[in-house]
Amino acid sequence: MTTAVSKSEAGAAAVPEREKWLRAYRQMVRIRLFEEQVNELYTRALMPGLAHLYSGEEAVAVGICEALRRDDYITSTHRGHGHCLAKGAVPDRMFAELLGKEAGYCKGKGGSMHIADPATGNLGANAIVGGSVGIATGAAFTAKRTGTDRVAVCFFGEGALGQGSLYEVMNLAQLWRLPVIYVCENNLYNEYTHYTETTAGSILGRATAFGLEAASVDGQDVRAVHEVALRLVKRARAGGGPAFLQCDTYRYSGHHVGDINREYYRSKQEEQRWKTERDPIGLLSNWLLGQGYADAGLLDRISSEARSEMEAAVKLAIAAPYPSVDEVEQDVYA
């Protein structure tokens, strides 16, 4: 089973460009197909609860996580499957977690919105909007205090810009020059409301007010995301302090898998325009073909292999046992 292999910025530079971007393409396809299987599990009533699909935003997770080492930290969100896969998690254990099975990363007790994989530096997804900003900042504080050169990346949506805790931690991160990068995935909608109706002023201005290095990037272009991420990670690792990266992106599905009729807050024409003109997988595919790094046959094989991987992972997860009732009070904290 293929897993993501994160590279440091030095290691990534040594990888031939063709191999580097084919790997990025493969990772984005894997995330997209994983989410397709999640939606199918929900519609078949095999998955308890809801899931928030990452389809359409794959270039952000892959572009950034490919700039990180395996031992670097990330924290994630309620829409976190893509981050988890991009950082190195394996699909069968992720599906098992979504289905509440013992083989899951959190023994089936975390579900879709609380997957964590410390072995790959993933300190966990979080169902609370902006709930992981303090965790990522604390991890960066630990890295600095212990003298390691680890970097922490905190993913959050633009809805978290309304949470005061974000500004508290950015303030401390700048005062203490912590190696943390705050990544705002601006997919335009706070659940069912366009962000311009809830967010006053400049998004980047909120970070620059604290003196953070701040940048914005087309979140549908994995190459552009990766280029900025390499620079900010290198800067943080060298002691340059925190940074803020705004990635402008789009979620293809609703707020969650049950959000089917979305026309009351966005049009089908808008969704179709993003899917046909700004799809991150399509954009990289066209570039790979144009550069002569791949032909249609190779890209089809990558997709076919990824689909087989996800289908096999789902079968394993469905067949896996549930945890024993004796464990109901284990790993639970109040």
Short mmCIF file of C-alpha atoms in Angstrom, two decimals:
data_model
loop_
_atom_site.label_atom_id
_atom_site.label_comp_id
_atom_site.label_asym_id
_atom_site.label_seq_id
_atom_site.Cartn_x
_atom_site.Cartn_y
_atom_site.Cartn_z
CA MET A 1 0.00 0.00 0.00
CA THR A 2 1.50 3.33 -1.06
CA THR A 3 1.98 5.99 1.61
CA ALA A 4 3.08 9.58 1.43
CA VAL A 5 6.79 10.14 2.03
CA SER A 6 7.37 13.68 3.23
CA LYS A 7 10.60 15.35 2.18
CA SER A 8 12.59 18.13 3.77
CA GLU A 9 13.22 21.10 1.54
CA ALA A 10 16.78 19.84 0.94
CA GLY A 11 15.61 16.34 0.12
CA ALA A 12 12.84 17.60 -2.12
CA ALA A 13 15.34 19.64 -4.11
CA ALA A 14 17.32 16.45 -4.81
CA VAL A 15 14.32 14.60 -6.22
CA PRO A 16 14.07 14.86 -10.02
CA GLU A 17 11.30 17.23 -10.98
CA ARG A 18 9.33 14.64 -12.92
CA GLU A 19 9.30 12.19 -10.00
CA LYS A 20 8.43 14.95 -7.56
CA TRP A 21 5.34 16.10 -9.43
CA LEU A 22 4.17 12.62 -10.35
CA ARG A 23 4.22 11.82 -6.63
CA ALA A 24 2.23 14.98 -5.93
CA TYR A 25 -0.26 13.98 -8.62
CA ARG A 26 -0.58 10.50 -7.13
CA GLN A 27 -1.17 11.93 -3.66
CA MET A 28 -3.90 14.27 -4.85
CA VAL A 29 -5.64 11.48 -6.76
CA ARG A 30 -5.48 9.24 -3.68
CA ILE A 31 -7.12 11.93 -1.55
CA ARG A 32 -9.87 12.52 -4.14
CA LEU A 33 -10.65 8.80 -4.43
CA PHE A 34 -10.52 8.33 -0.67
CA GLU A 35 -13.20 10.98 -0.30
CA GLU A 36 -15.33 9.34 -2.98
CA GLN A 37 -15.27 6.15 -0.93
CA VAL A 38 -16.16 8.08 2.24
CA ASN A 39 -19.22 9.53 0.52
CA GLU A 40 -20.23 6.07 -0.65
CA LEU A 41 -19.87 4.65 2.85
CA TYR A 42 -22.15 7.39 4.13
CA THR A 43 -24.80 6.89 1.44
CA ARG A 44 -24.74 3.12 2.10
CA ALA A 45 -25.35 3.85 5.81
CA LEU A 46 -22.14 2.03 6.78
CA MET A 47 -20.47 5.02 8.43
CA PRO A 48 -21.78 6.49 11.67
CA GLY A 49 -22.10 10.27 11.86
CA LEU A 50 -21.09 12.78 9.22
CA ALA A 51 -17.91 13.52 7.29
CA HIS A 52 -16.65 16.74 5.73
CA LEU A 53 -15.08 16.02 2.35
CA TYR A 54 -11.81 17.60 1.18
CA SER A 55 -12.40 17.15 -2.56
CA GLY A 56 -11.25 20.22 -4.48
CA GLU A 57 -8.68 21.31 -1.89
CA GLU A 58 -6.08 18.57 -2.44
CA ALA A 59 -3.36 20.90 -3.70
CA VAL A 60 -3.13 22.64 -0.32
CA ALA A 61 -2.52 19.53 1.78
CA VAL A 62 -0.15 17.93 -0.74
CA GLY A 63 1.74 21.09 -1.62
CA ILE A 64 2.46 21.82 2.03
CA CYS A 65 2.99 18.33 3.43
CA GLU A 66 5.47 17.49 0.66
CA ALA A 67 7.58 20.37 2.03
CA LEU A 68 7.66 18.79 5.50
CA ARG A 69 9.67 16.03 7.08
CA ARG A 70 7.96 13.02 8.61
CA ASP A 71 8.79 14.26 12.11
CA ASP A 72 7.38 17.75 11.52
CA TYR A 73 4.01 18.42 13.12
CA ILE A 74 0.63 19.20 11.64
CA THR A 75 -2.74 19.85 13.20
CA SER A 76 -5.90 19.46 11.20
CA THR A 77 -9.60 20.35 11.03
CA HIS A 78 -13.03 18.73 10.78
CA ARG A 79 -12.26 18.55 7.02
CA GLY A 80 -9.01 16.72 7.64
CA HIS A 81 -8.80 13.49 5.64
CA GLY A 82 -6.61 15.14 3.02
CA HIS A 83 -4.13 16.45 5.57
CA CYS A 84 -3.89 13.03 7.21
CA LEU A 85 -3.23 11.20 3.95
CA ALA A 86 -0.80 13.83 2.67
CA LYS A 87 1.25 13.54 5.88
CA GLY A 88 1.62 9.78 5.51
CA ALA A 89 -1.39 7.95 6.95
CA VAL A 90 -2.56 4.72 5.32
CA PRO A 91 -6.13 4.44 3.97
CA ASP A 92 -7.17 1.17 5.60
CA ARG A 93 -6.55 2.47 9.12
CA MET A 94 -8.27 5.73 8.24
CA PHE A 95 -11.35 3.94 6.90
CA ALA A 96 -11.34 1.73 9.99
CA GLU A 97 -11.38 4.85 12.16
CA LEU A 98 -14.30 6.32 10.23
CA LEU A 99 -16.23 3.08 10.74
CA GLY A 100 -15.48 2.92 14.47
CA LYS A 101 -13.27 -0.14 14.17
CA GLU A 102 -10.50 -1.19 16.53
CA ALA A 103 -7.91 -1.08 13.74
CA GLY A 104 -8.45 2.65 13.31
CA TYR A 105 -5.83 5.22 14.25
CA CYS A 106 -7.75 6.07 17.43
CA LYS A 107 -9.21 2.58 17.95
CA GLY A 108 -12.44 3.75 16.35
CA LYS A 109 -13.12 6.33 19.05
CA GLY A 110 -12.16 9.45 17.12
CA GLY A 111 -14.09 9.04 13.92
CA SER A 112 -13.84 11.33 10.92
CA MET A 113 -13.20 14.55 12.82
CA HIS A 114 -10.62 13.37 15.37
CA ILE A 115 -8.11 11.23 13.48
CA ALA A 116 -4.57 11.54 14.82
CA ASP A 117 -1.36 9.78 13.77
CA PRO A 118 1.59 10.85 15.95
CA ALA A 119 3.91 8.48 14.06
CA THR A 120 3.70 10.78 11.04
CA GLY A 121 3.59 14.00 13.07
CA ASN A 122 -0.19 14.40 12.80
CA LEU A 123 -1.30 15.68 16.20
CA GLY A 124 -4.93 15.36 15.24
CA ALA A 125 -7.98 16.72 13.54
CA ASN A 126 -10.37 18.84 15.56
CA ALA A 127 -14.14 19.26 15.38
CA ILE A 128 -13.93 22.70 17.00
CA VAL A 129 -13.43 25.53 14.51
CA GLY A 130 -9.91 26.81 15.17
CA GLY A 131 -9.57 24.22 17.94
CA SER A 132 -6.09 23.08 16.97
CA VAL A 133 -4.34 26.45 16.72
CA GLY A 134 -3.11 26.21 20.30
CA ILE A 135 -1.98 22.61 19.83
CA ALA A 136 0.17 23.48 16.82
CA THR A 137 1.63 26.52 18.56
CA GLY A 138 2.39 24.41 21.63
CA ALA A 139 4.13 21.84 19.45
CA ALA A 140 6.24 24.61 17.93
CA PHE A 141 7.06 25.88 21.44
CA THR A 142 8.17 22.36 22.40
CA ALA A 143 10.36 22.11 19.30
CA LYS A 144 12.10 25.36 20.15
CA ARG A 145 12.52 24.60 23.86
CA THR A 146 13.99 21.15 23.19
CA GLY A 147 16.36 22.46 20.55
CA THR A 148 15.03 20.44 17.63
CA ASP A 149 14.47 21.95 14.19
CA ARG A 150 10.95 20.61 13.80
CA VAL A 151 8.28 22.81 12.25
CA ALA A 152 4.55 22.83 13.05
CA VAL A 153 1.86 23.55 10.46
CA CYS A 154 -1.63 24.48 11.58
CA PHE A 155 -4.39 23.99 9.01
CA PHE A 156 -7.67 25.85 9.54
CA GLY A 157 -10.51 27.24 7.46
CA GLU A 158 -11.40 30.89 6.98
CA GLY A 159 -14.21 30.40 9.51
CA ALA A 160 -11.55 30.21 12.23
CA LEU A 161 -10.70 33.86 11.57
CA GLY A 162 -13.59 34.66 13.90
CA GLN A 163 -11.98 32.78 16.80
CA GLY A 164 -10.06 34.88 19.31
CA SER A 165 -7.73 32.02 20.20
CA LEU A 166 -6.11 32.32 16.77
CA TYR A 167 -4.95 35.84 17.51
CA GLU A 168 -3.75 34.94 20.99
CA VAL A 169 -1.48 32.20 19.66
CA MET A 170 -0.21 34.25 16.71
CA ASN A 171 0.74 36.97 19.17
CA LEU A 172 2.73 34.54 21.35
CA ALA A 173 4.25 32.80 18.34
CA GLN A 174 5.63 36.09 17.08
CA LEU A 175 6.88 37.20 20.51
CA TRP A 176 8.67 33.90 21.02
CA ARG A 177 9.70 33.40 17.34
CA LEU A 178 8.14 29.95 17.19
CA PRO A 179 8.55 27.65 14.15
CA VAL A 180 4.85 27.47 13.25
CA ILE A 181 3.04 28.15 9.98
CA TYR A 182 -0.64 29.04 10.10
CA VAL A 183 -2.34 27.84 6.91
CA CYS A 184 -5.74 29.35 6.20
CA GLU A 185 -7.65 27.24 3.69
CA ASN A 186 -10.08 29.82 2.35
CA ASN A 187 -12.67 27.73 0.53
CA LEU A 188 -15.05 30.73 0.46
CA TYR A 189 -17.79 29.37 2.72
CA ASN A 190 -18.23 29.28 6.50
CA GLU A 191 -20.53 26.27 6.43
CA TYR A 192 -23.38 27.85 4.41
CA THR A 193 -22.34 31.52 4.41
CA HIS A 194 -19.89 33.28 2.10
CA TYR A 195 -16.89 34.43 4.09
CA THR A 196 -17.29 38.06 2.96
CA GLU A 197 -20.48 38.20 5.04
CA THR A 198 -18.62 37.20 8.20
CA THR A 199 -15.03 38.40 7.80
CA ALA A 200 -14.22 42.10 7.80
CA GLY A 201 -11.02 43.58 6.42
CA SER A 202 -7.98 41.82 5.07
CA ILE A 203 -7.22 38.21 5.93
CA LEU A 204 -3.48 38.72 5.55
CA GLY A 205 -3.73 41.99 7.46
CA ARG A 206 -4.70 40.06 10.55
CA ALA A 207 -1.35 38.27 10.46
CA THR A 208 0.81 41.22 9.45
CA ALA A 209 -0.62 43.21 12.37
CA PHE A 210 1.36 40.86 14.64
CA GLY A 211 4.44 41.06 12.44
CA LEU A 212 4.14 37.56 10.99
CA GLU A 213 5.55 36.77 7.58
CA ALA A 214 2.40 36.53 5.45
CA ALA A 215 1.68 35.32 1.93
CA SER A 216 -1.27 34.28 -0.21
CA VAL A 217 -1.31 31.68 -2.98
CA ASP A 218 -3.62 30.05 -5.48
CA GLY A 219 -4.63 27.01 -3.49
CA GLN A 220 -5.61 25.10 -6.63
CA ASP A 221 -2.05 25.15 -7.98
CA VAL A 222 -0.03 22.55 -6.09
CA ARG A 223 3.22 23.80 -7.60
CA ALA A 224 2.59 27.34 -6.37
CA VAL A 225 1.56 26.11 -2.93
CA HIS A 226 4.64 23.93 -2.65
CA GLU A 227 7.00 26.73 -3.69
CA VAL A 228 5.72 29.06 -0.99
CA ALA A 229 5.62 26.25 1.58
CA LEU A 230 9.26 25.35 0.96
CA ARG A 231 10.29 28.94 1.60
CA LEU A 232 8.23 29.33 4.78
CA VAL A 233 9.28 25.95 6.18
CA LYS A 234 12.94 26.69 5.53
CA ARG A 235 12.54 30.07 7.21
CA ALA A 236 10.82 28.58 10.28
CA ARG A 237 13.36 25.77 10.60
CA ALA A 238 16.20 28.28 10.56
CA GLY A 239 14.69 30.29 13.42
CA GLY A 240 12.93 32.94 11.34
CA GLY A 241 9.72 32.66 13.32
CA PRO A 242 6.07 32.11 12.47
CA ALA A 243 4.31 32.68 9.17
CA PHE A 244 0.77 32.86 7.82
CA LEU A 245 -0.24 31.41 4.46
CA GLN A 246 -3.62 32.08 2.85
CA CYS A 247 -4.53 29.40 0.32
CA ASP A 248 -7.52 30.32 -1.84
CA THR A 249 -9.35 27.11 -2.64
CA TYR A 250 -12.81 25.58 -3.02
CA ARG A 251 -14.69 22.59 -1.64
CA TYR A 252 -16.66 20.73 -4.28
CA SER A 253 -19.12 19.11 -1.91
CA GLY A 254 -21.36 20.60 0.72
CA HIS A 255 -20.33 21.51 4.23
CA HIS A 256 -20.76 17.83 5.10
CA VAL A 257 -21.92 14.72 3.25
CA GLY A 258 -25.55 15.43 4.11
CA ASP A 259 -25.46 18.91 2.56
CA ILE A 260 -26.87 17.91 -0.81
CA ASN A 261 -29.02 20.82 -2.01
CA ARG A 262 -26.66 23.79 -1.91
CA GLU A 263 -28.34 26.17 -4.34
CA TYR A 264 -29.70 28.34 -1.55
CA TYR A 265 -26.17 29.50 -0.79
CA ARG A 266 -24.18 28.81 -3.98
CA SER A 267 -25.08 27.98 -7.54
CA LYS A 268 -24.46 24.81 -9.52
CA GLN A 269 -22.84 27.01 -12.16
CA GLU A 270 -20.27 28.19 -9.63
CA GLU A 271 -19.47 24.64 -8.56
CA GLN A 272 -19.14 23.48 -12.15
CA ARG A 273 -16.88 26.40 -13.03
CA TRP A 274 -14.42 25.48 -10.27
CA LYS A 275 -14.51 21.81 -11.21
CA THR A 276 -13.87 22.38 -14.90
CA GLU A 277 -11.58 25.43 -14.85
CA ARG A 278 -9.79 25.28 -11.49
CA ASP A 279 -9.56 21.62 -10.54
CA PRO A 280 -6.17 21.06 -8.85
CA ILE A 281 -5.75 17.56 -10.26
CA GLY A 282 -6.66 18.72 -13.74
CA LEU A 283 -4.28 21.66 -13.54
CA LEU A 284 -1.33 19.46 -12.58
CA SER A 285 -2.34 16.83 -15.12
CA ASN A 286 -2.27 19.40 -17.92
CA TRP A 287 1.13 20.65 -16.77
CA LEU A 288 2.59 17.13 -16.60
CA LEU A 289 1.35 16.39 -20.09
CA GLY A 290 2.63 19.72 -21.41
CA GLN A 291 6.07 19.15 -19.92
CA GLY A 292 6.28 15.66 -21.37
CA TYR A 293 6.56 14.19 -17.86
CA ALA A 294 3.56 11.90 -18.41
CA ASP A 295 1.16 10.70 -21.04
CA ALA A 296 -2.53 9.91 -20.66
CA GLY A 297 -1.76 6.22 -20.17
CA LEU A 298 0.50 6.83 -17.20
CA LEU A 299 -2.00 9.16 -15.52
CA ASP A 300 -4.77 6.61 -16.08
CA ARG A 301 -2.61 3.90 -14.47
CA ILE A 302 -1.98 6.11 -11.44
CA SER A 303 -5.71 6.66 -11.05
CA SER A 304 -6.49 2.96 -11.52
CA GLU A 305 -3.90 1.92 -8.92
CA ALA A 306 -5.20 4.48 -6.46
CA ARG A 307 -8.79 3.34 -6.97
CA SER A 308 -7.81 -0.28 -6.36
CA GLU A 309 -5.93 0.78 -3.23
CA MET A 310 -8.98 2.59 -1.83
CA GLU A 311 -11.39 -0.21 -2.67
CA ALA A 312 -9.15 -2.77 -0.96
CA ALA A 313 -8.74 -0.50 2.07
CA VAL A 314 -12.52 -0.13 2.43
CA LYS A 315 -13.00 -3.90 2.31
CA LEU A 316 -10.42 -4.38 5.05
CA ALA A 317 -12.06 -1.72 7.20
CA ILE A 318 -15.55 -3.15 6.77
CA ALA A 319 -14.32 -6.62 7.73
CA ALA A 320 -12.35 -5.38 10.75
CA PRO A 321 -13.81 -5.98 14.24
CA TYR A 322 -15.21 -3.31 16.52
CA PRO A 323 -13.36 -2.65 19.79
CA SER A 324 -14.42 -4.65 22.81
CA VAL A 325 -17.02 -3.10 25.08
CA ASP A 326 -14.42 -3.47 27.85
CA GLU A 327 -12.50 -0.59 26.21
CA VAL A 328 -15.36 1.92 26.39
CA GLU A 329 -13.70 3.85 29.22
CA GLN A 330 -10.15 3.57 27.91
CA ASP A 331 -8.43 6.47 26.12
CA VAL A 332 -11.25 8.80 27.15
CA TYR A 333 -10.37 11.93 29.08
CA ALA A 334 -12.45 14.62 30.73
#
